[in-house]
Amino acid sequence: MATLVVGYQLGNDTSGRQVTVLVSESGVLHRAHGAYGRLPTLSKPEPSPALHSRSLFKGEHPLARPIAGLREVHTGYMKKGYSRALIPPSVVRLDVEERPPFPAEPHRELIQAFTGAAPNTPQPLDTAIGAFRTALGLPTRSANVSWVPRVQPLPPRVEAMLRTLAHGSPINSPQRLPVGWTVTKKEVRLRVGRMGEVLDRQSVVELQTALSAWLRFTEKPPE
């Protein structure tokens, strides 16, 4: 039995990594990631909450959240530097049957079938999603309505620091450290002892990216 899916594959040429994300017609989001040329690691499939408890999600279509997740994941990875479309957003009918009813284990065959059969025709993600919904007989969004990702709330500590900067006060690292930093409304300054250096905006962005990568790299996996 065939399975209709919509998905894409993005690559990050800087890190040499790629990610494949797809949503099946049953309402399950599948994801695989890894280095170029290597067998990818598969994440646990993410079934739509509407498939688990119809009493809690009464009236919600099982594809609503997976499709929203497909968009959000795309936006998130693009921000992380996955800007190369190795497989543009595509709708593919695969000769692979998805394991019903709620797959708990990754489905490598489904991912492999998608990467092997997906066309290389560039198109926007919303166009592919519209074709997917049309193929399933679902209503589609008007072409002139753009999707905007939901704004994520800032952590309380970040909000407090924003208020500090808005009031014109600097944010300083602990004075006991021989190497530190100062952030004001106008600049970011690194200091070593009494010496200091002001970073331009691009340098701050690169530093933040490097620190985010380091934090992710050194993050301990959950026990």
Phi, psi and omega in degrees: 000135184280157179232126178271131181225158170230136183188190183199168174225124181248148179234149176244104184292337180289314181268347181071031182239161181219161178219138176243129182227134177212157176239131179269162181296342179280348179098035180238132177264126179247145182216140176221142183212155179166185181283154176305136175076004180246156176296123185288157172269133182260133174278161177294133180303149183243092178292150176299136177304332181292344178279336185276313186218099181288342177288325180278331183240045183298129178089350180274130179287139182302339181269351186299306183287319177301321179292320175298321177295324178299320179291313184295319178296319179300312179298317181297317181288326176299320178294335180272005177100006178274074189260351179269125178275091178293320170230111180298159177310128188215153171250125185225137172263113187262144176275046179225132180269127178290142182288115180273168353270323180232094187298121178268336181255145178303146183248084184298323182298325180292316178298314181297321179295321179294312182294335179276334186252343185295136178286163181253042181264115182297134174197154178295155180299318181296330177294316179295318179297320178298318179294323178297312180295320179297317180298332180265002179075026181259154177294147181244159179282144177300145184295335183270006178257115181271148178268134178241125180299147178296136179285123180277136178295144179283148174301146182306323181294323178292319178298321179296320179292325176298319178295323178298315179294321180297330179277359178087008180266146178280160172248122185242149171286163179305133184293341182288345182277134177292334177245127184208194183208158175223131179242125176237182179298334188253337188204166171239125184238129172262144181224146172232108186065236179266353180271149181214163180215130178271133179264139173282173187299317181296322178295323178295318179298316180294322178295316179299318179297315180296319179292322177296319178296319180295317180296319178293320182294323183266003180292132181281134178293151179296141180282000000 
